[in-house]
């Protein structure tokens, strides 16, 4: 009895009290998912449906991952050769392996990118996440930083490819789609670039901010990169279409 209540307490608060951010992350992802579902309810247009399904799945997967981390499920310890023990929430890598390709699929579909370019984007992305997981699980510090560097270089290629190649396809779409693409592109470029920094200052790297600070940082980034991204995408007239978006005149009529 006593043992299980201690276990539960440890699980819900986490190692350094970071459980609070995992709980908040779960709630924000669920709210985002619920909002997108409510918006997409009854949509019948196949292209619109595709965007809704992908964009609802993203915070949905993240919510499941956050909830499992909150219960201490995705937590493991890596003992380095130096003797330092690193607490790692590996569940986030499982989340990212699915959610980052879905985010890229969303923006690539908006840009009308061809499947070869989407394949290159997703391939680079999977390589970035897997080598990032490698960096996280290695026992030799030099190997950890080597893998971190490989993963970060892959990310820089990915971001360049997104802006240059996928951006070029976006230029052939409607004015509305182009402006949405630009906003989403910046959300990705800015928020994704902070992830390797968060890893570096967190427990996996130099441990400057502790597990508590790192969990907070990743939670803010995840909410911005998933819910913030979805919010911009699903408000765009390029996605929801002229007829369905709340146009200023329709809003004015409703107010009358
Ligand atoms: C919703 C989740 C998102 C958008 C996650 C993005 C994650 C990254 C861009 C992670 C990048 C990393 C590196 C570039 C270096 C090694 C460590 C990682 C995996 C944090």
PDB file of C-alpha atoms and ligand atoms in Angstrom:
ATOM      1  CA  UNK A   1       0.000   0.000   0.000  1.00  0.00           C
ATOM      2  CA  UNK A   2       2.607   2.486   1.148  1.00  0.00           C
ATOM      3  CA  UNK A   3       4.955   1.427  -1.618  1.00  0.00           C
ATOM      4  CA  UNK A   4       2.390   1.927  -4.358  1.00  0.00           C
ATOM      5  CA  UNK A   5       1.344   5.374  -3.125  1.00  0.00           C
ATOM      6  CA  UNK A   6       4.978   6.463  -3.083  1.00  0.00           C
ATOM      7  CA  UNK A   7       5.389   5.063  -6.582  1.00  0.00           C
ATOM      8  CA  UNK A   8       2.343   6.972  -7.792  1.00  0.00           C
ATOM      9  CA  UNK A   9       3.568  10.183  -6.206  1.00  0.00           C
ATOM     10  CA  UNK A  10       6.992   9.779  -7.759  1.00  0.00           C
ATOM     11  CA  UNK A  11       5.422   9.049 -11.127  1.00  0.00           C
ATOM     12  CA  UNK A  12       3.116  12.045 -11.151  1.00  0.00           C
ATOM     13  CA  UNK A  13       5.623  14.614  -9.881  1.00  0.00           C
ATOM     14  CA  UNK A  14       8.495  13.192 -11.867  1.00  0.00           C
ATOM     15  CA  UNK A  15      12.126  13.223 -10.790  1.00  0.00           C
ATOM     16  CA  UNK A  16      12.476  16.987 -10.147  1.00  0.00           C
ATOM     17  CA  UNK A  17       8.824  18.028 -10.070  1.00  0.00           C
ATOM     18  CA  UNK A  18       8.713  18.261 -13.871  1.00  0.00           C
ATOM     19  CA  UNK A  19       5.440  16.277 -13.752  1.00  0.00           C
ATOM     20  CA  UNK A  20       3.623  19.612 -13.595  1.00  0.00           C
ATOM     21  CA  UNK A  21       4.828  20.458 -17.106  1.00  0.00           C
ATOM     22  CA  UNK A  22       3.960  16.991 -18.379  1.00  0.00           C
ATOM     23  CA  UNK A  23       0.435  17.425 -16.985  1.00  0.00           C
ATOM     24  CA  UNK A  24       0.125  20.885 -18.547  1.00  0.00           C
ATOM     25  CA  UNK A  25       1.484  19.529 -21.834  1.00  0.00           C
ATOM     26  CA  UNK A  26      -1.152  16.761 -21.808  1.00  0.00           C
ATOM     27  CA  UNK A  27      -3.939  19.278 -21.182  1.00  0.00           C
ATOM     28  CA  UNK A  28      -2.789  21.751 -23.854  1.00  0.00           C
ATOM     29  CA  UNK A  29      -2.405  18.988 -26.459  1.00  0.00           C
ATOM     30  CA  UNK A  30      -5.889  17.665 -25.651  1.00  0.00           C
ATOM     31  CA  UNK A  31      -7.347  21.169 -25.884  1.00  0.00           C
ATOM     32  CA  UNK A  32      -5.638  21.698 -29.243  1.00  0.00           C
ATOM     33  CA  UNK A  33      -6.858  18.349 -30.511  1.00  0.00           C
ATOM     34  CA  UNK A  34     -10.408  19.027 -29.298  1.00  0.00           C
ATOM     35  CA  UNK A  35     -10.437  22.453 -30.927  1.00  0.00           C
ATOM     36  CA  UNK A  36      -9.246  21.095 -34.279  1.00  0.00           C
ATOM     37  CA  UNK A  37     -11.820  18.261 -34.094  1.00  0.00           C
ATOM     38  CA  UNK A  38     -14.611  20.681 -33.387  1.00  0.00           C
ATOM     39  CA  UNK A  39     -13.520  22.843 -36.317  1.00  0.00           C
ATOM     40  CA  UNK A  40     -13.260  19.917 -38.687  1.00  0.00           C
ATOM     41  CA  UNK A  41     -16.543  18.280 -37.700  1.00  0.00           C
ATOM     42  CA  UNK A  42     -18.700  17.577 -40.754  1.00  0.00           C
ATOM     43  CA  UNK A  43     -16.048  18.573 -43.301  1.00  0.00           C
ATOM     44  CA  UNK A  44     -16.621  16.528 -46.454  1.00  0.00           C
ATOM     45  CA  UNK A  45     -14.143  17.947 -48.979  1.00  0.00           C
ATOM     46  CA  UNK A  46     -11.432  15.238 -49.336  1.00  0.00           C
ATOM     47  CA  UNK A  47      -8.491  17.686 -49.413  1.00  0.00           C
ATOM     48  CA  UNK A  48      -9.764  19.589 -46.384  1.00  0.00           C
ATOM     49  CA  UNK A  49     -10.427  16.316 -44.569  1.00  0.00           C
ATOM     50  CA  UNK A  50      -6.823  15.255 -45.179  1.00  0.00           C
ATOM     51  CA  UNK A  51      -5.513  18.420 -43.504  1.00  0.00           C
ATOM     52  CA  UNK A  52      -7.867  18.006 -40.557  1.00  0.00           C
ATOM     53  CA  UNK A  53      -7.006  14.342 -39.998  1.00  0.00           C
ATOM     54  CA  UNK A  54      -3.246  14.978 -40.069  1.00  0.00           C
ATOM     55  CA  UNK A  55      -3.492  18.093 -37.893  1.00  0.00           C
ATOM     56  CA  UNK A  56      -5.738  16.374 -35.306  1.00  0.00           C
ATOM     57  CA  UNK A  57      -3.443  13.334 -35.139  1.00  0.00           C
ATOM     58  CA  UNK A  58      -0.394  15.468 -34.268  1.00  0.00           C
ATOM     59  CA  UNK A  59      -1.533  16.809 -30.854  1.00  0.00           C
ATOM     60  CA  UNK A  60      -3.376  13.503 -30.294  1.00  0.00           C
ATOM     61  CA  UNK A  61      -0.153  11.492 -30.483  1.00  0.00           C
ATOM     62  CA  UNK A  62       1.622  14.115 -28.365  1.00  0.00           C
ATOM     63  CA  UNK A  63      -1.134  14.013 -25.715  1.00  0.00           C
ATOM     64  CA  UNK A  64      -0.729  10.229 -25.408  1.00  0.00           C
ATOM     65  CA  UNK A  65       3.033  10.632 -25.129  1.00  0.00           C
ATOM     66  CA  UNK A  66       2.745  13.392 -22.501  1.00  0.00           C
ATOM     67  CA  UNK A  67       0.266  11.374 -20.458  1.00  0.00           C
ATOM     68  CA  UNK A  68       2.552   8.331 -20.510  1.00  0.00           C
ATOM     69  CA  UNK A  69       5.511  10.486 -19.459  1.00  0.00           C
ATOM     70  CA  UNK A  70       3.385  12.006 -16.681  1.00  0.00           C
ATOM     71  CA  UNK A  71       2.830   8.498 -15.333  1.00  0.00           C
ATOM     72  CA  UNK A  72       6.566   7.885 -15.526  1.00  0.00           C
ATOM     73  CA  UNK A  73       6.141   5.352 -18.326  1.00  0.00           C
ATOM     74  CA  UNK A  74       8.536   6.801 -20.888  1.00  0.00           C
ATOM     75  CA  UNK A  75      11.284   7.506 -18.382  1.00  0.00           C
ATOM     76  CA  UNK A  76      14.611   5.678 -18.326  1.00  0.00           C
ATOM     77  CA  UNK A  77      18.094   6.163 -16.895  1.00  0.00           C
ATOM     78  CA  UNK A  78      21.298   6.073 -18.927  1.00  0.00           C
ATOM     79  CA  UNK A  79      24.481   5.515 -16.944  1.00  0.00           C
ATOM     80  CA  UNK A  80      27.404   7.242 -18.652  1.00  0.00           C
ATOM     81  CA  UNK A  81      30.964   5.915 -18.529  1.00  0.00           C
ATOM     82  CA  UNK A  82      31.760   8.948 -16.374  1.00  0.00           C
ATOM     83  CA  UNK A  83      29.373   7.615 -13.733  1.00  0.00           C
ATOM     84  CA  UNK A  84      26.774  10.341 -14.279  1.00  0.00           C
ATOM     85  CA  UNK A  85      23.247   8.991 -14.491  1.00  0.00           C
ATOM     86  CA  UNK A  86      21.049  10.772 -17.038  1.00  0.00           C
ATOM     87  CA  UNK A  87      17.258  10.729 -16.644  1.00  0.00           C
ATOM     88  CA  UNK A  88      15.721  10.536 -20.087  1.00  0.00           C
ATOM     89  CA  UNK A  89      12.113  10.663 -21.207  1.00  0.00           C
ATOM     90  CA  UNK A  90      12.545   8.456 -24.279  1.00  0.00           C
ATOM     91  CA  UNK A  91       8.794   8.528 -25.010  1.00  0.00           C
ATOM     92  CA  UNK A  92       9.209  11.938 -26.605  1.00  0.00           C
ATOM     93  CA  UNK A  93      11.372  10.419 -29.345  1.00  0.00           C
ATOM     94  CA  UNK A  94       8.613   7.920 -30.170  1.00  0.00           C
ATOM     95  CA  UNK A  95       6.195  10.873 -30.322  1.00  0.00           C
ATOM     96  CA  UNK A  96       8.516  12.948 -32.542  1.00  0.00           C
ATOM     97  CA  UNK A  97       9.184  10.036 -34.893  1.00  0.00           C
ATOM     98  CA  UNK A  98       5.499  10.152 -35.870  1.00  0.00           C
ATOM     99  CA  UNK A  99       4.523  13.783 -35.297  1.00  0.00           C
ATOM    100  CA  UNK A 100       7.419  15.515 -37.082  1.00  0.00           C
ATOM    101  CA  UNK A 101       6.755  13.691 -40.415  1.00  0.00           C
ATOM    102  CA  UNK A 102       3.055  14.555 -40.054  1.00  0.00           C
ATOM    103  CA  UNK A 103       3.909  18.245 -39.574  1.00  0.00           C
ATOM    104  CA  UNK A 104       6.112  18.124 -42.666  1.00  0.00           C
ATOM    105  CA  UNK A 105       3.389  16.320 -44.604  1.00  0.00           C
ATOM    106  CA  UNK A 106       0.919  19.072 -43.681  1.00  0.00           C
ATOM    107  CA  UNK A 107       3.150  21.913 -44.896  1.00  0.00           C
ATOM    108  CA  UNK A 108       4.283  19.959 -47.986  1.00  0.00           C
ATOM    109  CA  UNK A 109       0.668  19.275 -49.004  1.00  0.00           C
ATOM    110  CA  UNK A 110      -0.086  22.967 -48.572  1.00  0.00           C
ATOM    111  CA  UNK A 111       2.858  23.744 -50.888  1.00  0.00           C
ATOM    112  CA  UNK A 112       1.688  21.102 -53.416  1.00  0.00           C
ATOM    113  CA  UNK A 113       5.154  19.517 -53.177  1.00  0.00           C
ATOM    114  CA  UNK A 114       5.710  16.338 -55.181  1.00  0.00           C
ATOM    115  CA  UNK A 115       6.079  12.969 -53.474  1.00  0.00           C
ATOM    116  CA  UNK A 116       9.808  12.778 -54.175  1.00  0.00           C
ATOM    117  CA  UNK A 117      10.377  15.983 -52.216  1.00  0.00           C
ATOM    118  CA  UNK A 118       8.065  14.817 -49.428  1.00  0.00           C
ATOM    119  CA  UNK A 119      10.061  11.573 -49.288  1.00  0.00           C
ATOM    120  CA  UNK A 120      13.352  13.469 -48.998  1.00  0.00           C
ATOM    121  CA  UNK A 121      11.915  15.675 -46.254  1.00  0.00           C
ATOM    122  CA  UNK A 122      10.541  12.763 -44.221  1.00  0.00           C
ATOM    123  CA  UNK A 123      13.707  10.708 -44.745  1.00  0.00           C
ATOM    124  CA  UNK A 124      15.926  13.502 -43.434  1.00  0.00           C
ATOM    125  CA  UNK A 125      13.527  14.011 -40.548  1.00  0.00           C
ATOM    126  CA  UNK A 126      13.521  10.344 -39.495  1.00  0.00           C
ATOM    127  CA  UNK A 127      17.328  10.336 -39.719  1.00  0.00           C
ATOM    128  CA  UNK A 128      17.432  13.438 -37.466  1.00  0.00           C
ATOM    129  CA  UNK A 129      15.176  11.882 -34.809  1.00  0.00           C
ATOM    130  CA  UNK A 130      16.884   8.467 -34.826  1.00  0.00           C
ATOM    131  CA  UNK A 131      20.396   9.934 -34.564  1.00  0.00           C
ATOM    132  CA  UNK A 132      19.030  12.259 -31.839  1.00  0.00           C
ATOM    133  CA  UNK A 133      17.802   9.197 -29.945  1.00  0.00           C
ATOM    134  CA  UNK A 134      21.251   7.684 -30.517  1.00  0.00           C
ATOM    135  CA  UNK A 135      22.826  10.788 -28.945  1.00  0.00           C
ATOM    136  CA  UNK A 136      20.481  10.403 -25.994  1.00  0.00           C
ATOM    137  CA  UNK A 137      21.196   6.727 -25.305  1.00  0.00           C
ATOM    138  CA  UNK A 138      25.003   6.621 -25.833  1.00  0.00           C
ATOM    139  CA  UNK A 139      27.158   6.038 -22.750  1.00  0.00           C
ATOM    140  CA  UNK A 140      30.301   7.807 -23.974  1.00  0.00           C
ATOM    141  CA  UNK A 141      30.039  11.628 -23.820  1.00  0.00           C
ATOM    142  CA  UNK A 142      32.064  12.133 -27.031  1.00  0.00           C
ATOM    143  CA  UNK A 143      29.731   9.762 -28.879  1.00  0.00           C
ATOM    144  CA  UNK A 144      26.729  11.639 -27.502  1.00  0.00           C
ATOM    145  CA  UNK A 145      27.981  14.954 -28.850  1.00  0.00           C
ATOM    146  CA  UNK A 146      29.040  13.383 -32.152  1.00  0.00           C
ATOM    147  CA  UNK A 147      25.509  12.056 -32.684  1.00  0.00           C
ATOM    148  CA  UNK A 148      24.031  15.374 -31.560  1.00  0.00           C
ATOM    149  CA  UNK A 149      26.148  17.086 -34.245  1.00  0.00           C
ATOM    150  CA  UNK A 150      25.075  14.618 -36.960  1.00  0.00           C
ATOM    151  CA  UNK A 151      21.430  15.083 -35.988  1.00  0.00           C
ATOM    152  CA  UNK A 152      21.768  18.878 -35.964  1.00  0.00           C
ATOM    153  CA  UNK A 153      23.420  18.898 -39.405  1.00  0.00           C
ATOM    154  CA  UNK A 154      20.522  16.751 -40.699  1.00  0.00           C
ATOM    155  CA  UNK A 155      18.110  19.293 -39.217  1.00  0.00           C
ATOM    156  CA  UNK A 156      19.874  22.187 -40.960  1.00  0.00           C
ATOM    157  CA  UNK A 157      19.663  20.345 -44.301  1.00  0.00           C
ATOM    158  CA  UNK A 158      16.000  19.613 -43.643  1.00  0.00           C
ATOM    159  CA  UNK A 159      15.182  23.246 -42.849  1.00  0.00           C
ATOM    160  CA  UNK A 160      17.088  24.436 -45.912  1.00  0.00           C
ATOM    161  CA  UNK A 161      15.271  21.912 -48.105  1.00  0.00           C
ATOM    162  CA  UNK A 162      11.935  23.031 -46.669  1.00  0.00           C
ATOM    163  CA  UNK A 163      12.574  26.720 -47.315  1.00  0.00           C
ATOM    164  CA  UNK A 164      14.321  26.349 -50.698  1.00  0.00           C
ATOM    165  CA  UNK A 165      12.780  23.347 -52.479  1.00  0.00           C
ATOM    166  CA  UNK A 166       9.356  23.038 -50.876  1.00  0.00           C
ATOM    167  CA  UNK A 167       9.230  26.855 -50.796  1.00  0.00           C
ATOM    168  CA  UNK A 168       9.699  26.882 -54.580  1.00  0.00           C
ATOM    169  CA  UNK A 169       6.635  24.637 -55.049  1.00  0.00           C
ATOM    170  CA  UNK A 170       4.687  26.878 -52.689  1.00  0.00           C
ATOM    171  CA  UNK A 171       5.357  29.833 -55.014  1.00  0.00           C
ATOM    172  CA  UNK A 172       3.129  28.167 -57.612  1.00  0.00           C
ATOM    173  CA  UNK A 173       0.110  28.012 -55.299  1.00  0.00           C
ATOM    174  CA  UNK A 174      -2.533  30.617 -54.495  1.00  0.00           C
ATOM    175  CA  UNK A 175      -1.691  33.907 -52.772  1.00  0.00           C
ATOM    176  CA  UNK A 176      -3.465  32.648 -49.647  1.00  0.00           C
ATOM    177  CA  UNK A 177      -1.556  29.342 -49.583  1.00  0.00           C
ATOM    178  CA  UNK A 178       1.735  31.184 -50.072  1.00  0.00           C
ATOM    179  CA  UNK A 179       1.188  33.490 -47.141  1.00  0.00           C
ATOM    180  CA  UNK A 180       0.134  30.578 -44.888  1.00  0.00           C
ATOM    181  CA  UNK A 181       3.199  28.638 -46.081  1.00  0.00           C
ATOM    182  CA  UNK A 182       5.467  31.535 -45.080  1.00  0.00           C
ATOM    183  CA  UNK A 183       4.043  31.737 -41.544  1.00  0.00           C
ATOM    184  CA  UNK A 184       4.214  27.946 -41.052  1.00  0.00           C
ATOM    185  CA  UNK A 185       7.712  27.820 -42.487  1.00  0.00           C
ATOM    186  CA  UNK A 186       8.873  30.329 -39.886  1.00  0.00           C
ATOM    187  CA  UNK A 187       7.089  28.507 -37.065  1.00  0.00           C
ATOM    188  CA  UNK A 188       9.025  25.375 -38.086  1.00  0.00           C
ATOM    189  CA  UNK A 189      12.390  27.044 -38.691  1.00  0.00           C
ATOM    190  CA  UNK A 190      12.337  28.963 -35.413  1.00  0.00           C
ATOM    191  CA  UNK A 191      10.783  26.390 -33.076  1.00  0.00           C
ATOM    192  CA  UNK A 192      12.627  23.336 -34.429  1.00  0.00           C
ATOM    193  CA  UNK A 193      16.006  25.111 -34.187  1.00  0.00           C
ATOM    194  CA  UNK A 194      15.565  25.443 -30.441  1.00  0.00           C
ATOM    195  CA  UNK A 195      15.178  21.659 -29.867  1.00  0.00           C
ATOM    196  CA  UNK A 196      18.892  20.827 -30.208  1.00  0.00           C
ATOM    197  CA  UNK A 197      19.654  23.760 -27.879  1.00  0.00           C
ATOM    198  CA  UNK A 198      17.139  22.437 -25.331  1.00  0.00           C
ATOM    199  CA  UNK A 199      18.797  19.007 -25.569  1.00  0.00           C
ATOM    200  CA  UNK A 200      22.210  20.625 -25.053  1.00  0.00           C
ATOM    201  CA  UNK A 201      21.231  22.634 -21.963  1.00  0.00           C
ATOM    202  CA  UNK A 202      19.097  19.770 -20.619  1.00  0.00           C
ATOM    203  CA  UNK A 203      20.059  16.595 -18.775  1.00  0.00           C
ATOM    204  CA  UNK A 204      21.063  14.811 -21.990  1.00  0.00           C
ATOM    205  CA  UNK A 205      23.725  17.425 -22.681  1.00  0.00           C
ATOM    206  CA  UNK A 206      25.436  19.833 -20.297  1.00  0.00           C
ATOM    207  CA  UNK A 207      22.658  19.711 -17.685  1.00  0.00           C
ATOM    208  CA  UNK A 208      22.504  23.494 -17.174  1.00  0.00           C
ATOM    209  CA  UNK A 209      18.748  23.704 -16.588  1.00  0.00           C
ATOM    210  CA  UNK A 210      17.997  20.281 -15.092  1.00  0.00           C
ATOM    211  CA  UNK A 211      15.187  17.931 -15.994  1.00  0.00           C
ATOM    212  CA  UNK A 212      12.658  20.448 -14.682  1.00  0.00           C
ATOM    213  CA  UNK A 213      13.817  23.267 -16.986  1.00  0.00           C
ATOM    214  CA  UNK A 214      14.270  20.951 -19.937  1.00  0.00           C
ATOM    215  CA  UNK A 215      10.770  19.501 -19.594  1.00  0.00           C
ATOM    216  CA  UNK A 216       9.310  23.015 -19.453  1.00  0.00           C
ATOM    217  CA  UNK A 217      11.293  24.066 -22.513  1.00  0.00           C
ATOM    218  CA  UNK A 218      10.271  21.022 -24.580  1.00  0.00           C
ATOM    219  CA  UNK A 219       6.636  21.474 -23.510  1.00  0.00           C
ATOM    220  CA  UNK A 220       6.563  25.094 -24.740  1.00  0.00           C
ATOM    221  CA  UNK A 221       8.261  24.081 -28.007  1.00  0.00           C
ATOM    222  CA  UNK A 222       5.936  21.104 -28.547  1.00  0.00           C
ATOM    223  CA  UNK A 223       2.800  23.188 -27.977  1.00  0.00           C
ATOM    224  CA  UNK A 224       4.035  25.936 -30.309  1.00  0.00           C
ATOM    225  CA  UNK A 225       5.238  23.549 -33.026  1.00  0.00           C
ATOM    226  CA  UNK A 226       2.063  21.409 -32.954  1.00  0.00           C
ATOM    227  CA  UNK A 227      -0.927  23.376 -31.646  1.00  0.00           C
ATOM    228  CA  UNK A 228       0.337  26.784 -32.813  1.00  0.00           C
ATOM    229  CA  UNK A 229       1.147  25.302 -36.214  1.00  0.00           C
ATOM    230  CA  UNK A 230      -2.275  23.622 -36.516  1.00  0.00           C
ATOM    231  CA  UNK A 231      -4.044  26.779 -35.461  1.00  0.00           C
ATOM    232  CA  UNK A 232      -2.421  28.810 -38.248  1.00  0.00           C
ATOM    233  CA  UNK A 233      -2.925  26.063 -40.851  1.00  0.00           C
ATOM    234  CA  UNK A 234      -6.588  25.387 -40.107  1.00  0.00           C
ATOM    235  CA  UNK A 235      -7.491  29.064 -40.016  1.00  0.00           C
ATOM    236  CA  UNK A 236      -6.090  29.584 -43.480  1.00  0.00           C
ATOM    237  CA  UNK A 237      -8.553  30.176 -46.286  1.00  0.00           C
ATOM    238  CA  UNK A 238      -6.143  28.106 -48.417  1.00  0.00           C
ATOM    239  CA  UNK A 239      -7.159  25.063 -46.375  1.00  0.00           C
ATOM    240  CA  UNK A 240     -10.713  25.643 -45.223  1.00  0.00           C
ATOM    241  CA  UNK A 241     -11.808  27.168 -48.541  1.00  0.00           C
ATOM    242  CA  UNK A 242     -13.697  30.367 -49.298  1.00  0.00           C
ATOM    243  CA  UNK A 243     -17.128  29.046 -48.451  1.00  0.00           C
ATOM    244  CA  UNK A 244     -16.320  27.641 -45.026  1.00  0.00           C
ATOM    245  CA  UNK A 245     -13.979  30.213 -43.523  1.00  0.00           C
ATOM    246  CA  UNK A 246     -15.593  32.872 -41.366  1.00  0.00           C
ATOM    247  CA  UNK A 247     -15.168  35.791 -43.786  1.00  0.00           C
ATOM    248  CA  UNK A 248     -15.384  39.338 -42.413  1.00  0.00           C
ATOM    249  CA  UNK A 249     -18.674  39.912 -44.282  1.00  0.00           C
ATOM    250  CA  UNK A 250     -20.194  36.712 -42.884  1.00  0.00           C
ATOM    251  CA  UNK A 251     -19.132  37.765 -39.397  1.00  0.00           C
ATOM    252  CA  UNK A 252     -20.658  41.190 -39.953  1.00  0.00           C
ATOM    253  CA  UNK A 253     -23.888  39.565 -41.131  1.00  0.00           C
ATOM    254  CA  UNK A 254     -23.952  37.352 -38.069  1.00  0.00           C
ATOM    255  CA  UNK A 255     -23.547  40.431 -35.894  1.00  0.00           C
ATOM    256  CA  UNK A 256     -26.521  42.139 -37.574  1.00  0.00           C
TER     257      UNK A 256
HETATM  258  C1  LIG B   1       6.316  18.184 -32.090  1.00  0.00           C
HETATM  259  C2  LIG B   1       7.682  17.874 -31.998  1.00  0.00           C
HETATM  260  C3  LIG B   1       8.686  18.465 -32.729  1.00  0.00           C
HETATM  261  C4  LIG B   1       8.419  19.518 -33.736  1.00  0.00           C
HETATM  262  C5  LIG B   1      10.026  18.008 -32.473  1.00  0.00           C
HETATM  263  C6  LIG B   1      11.123  18.407 -33.100  1.00  0.00           C
HETATM  264  C7  LIG B   1      12.369  17.894 -32.704  1.00  0.00           C
HETATM  265  C8  LIG B   1      13.595  18.235 -33.174  1.00  0.00           C
HETATM  266  C9  LIG B   1      13.762  19.244 -34.258  1.00  0.00           C
HETATM  267  C10 LIG B   1      14.742  17.610 -32.556  1.00  0.00           C
HETATM  268  C11 LIG B   1      16.015  17.834 -32.870  1.00  0.00           C
HETATM  269  C12 LIG B   1      17.235  17.296 -32.204  1.00  0.00           C
HETATM  270  C13 LIG B   1      18.454  17.593 -32.789  1.00  0.00           C
HETATM  271  C14 LIG B   1      18.562  18.403 -34.036  1.00  0.00           C
HETATM  272  C15 LIG B   1      19.769  17.175 -32.195  1.00  0.00           C
HETATM  273  C16 LIG B   1      19.656  16.025 -31.250  1.00  0.00           C
HETATM  274  C17 LIG B   1      18.558  16.135 -30.329  1.00  0.00           C
HETATM  275  C18 LIG B   1      17.166  16.407 -30.946  1.00  0.00           C
HETATM  276  C19 LIG B   1      16.516  15.089 -31.268  1.00  0.00           C
HETATM  277  C20 LIG B   1      16.408  17.122 -29.841  1.00  0.00           C
END
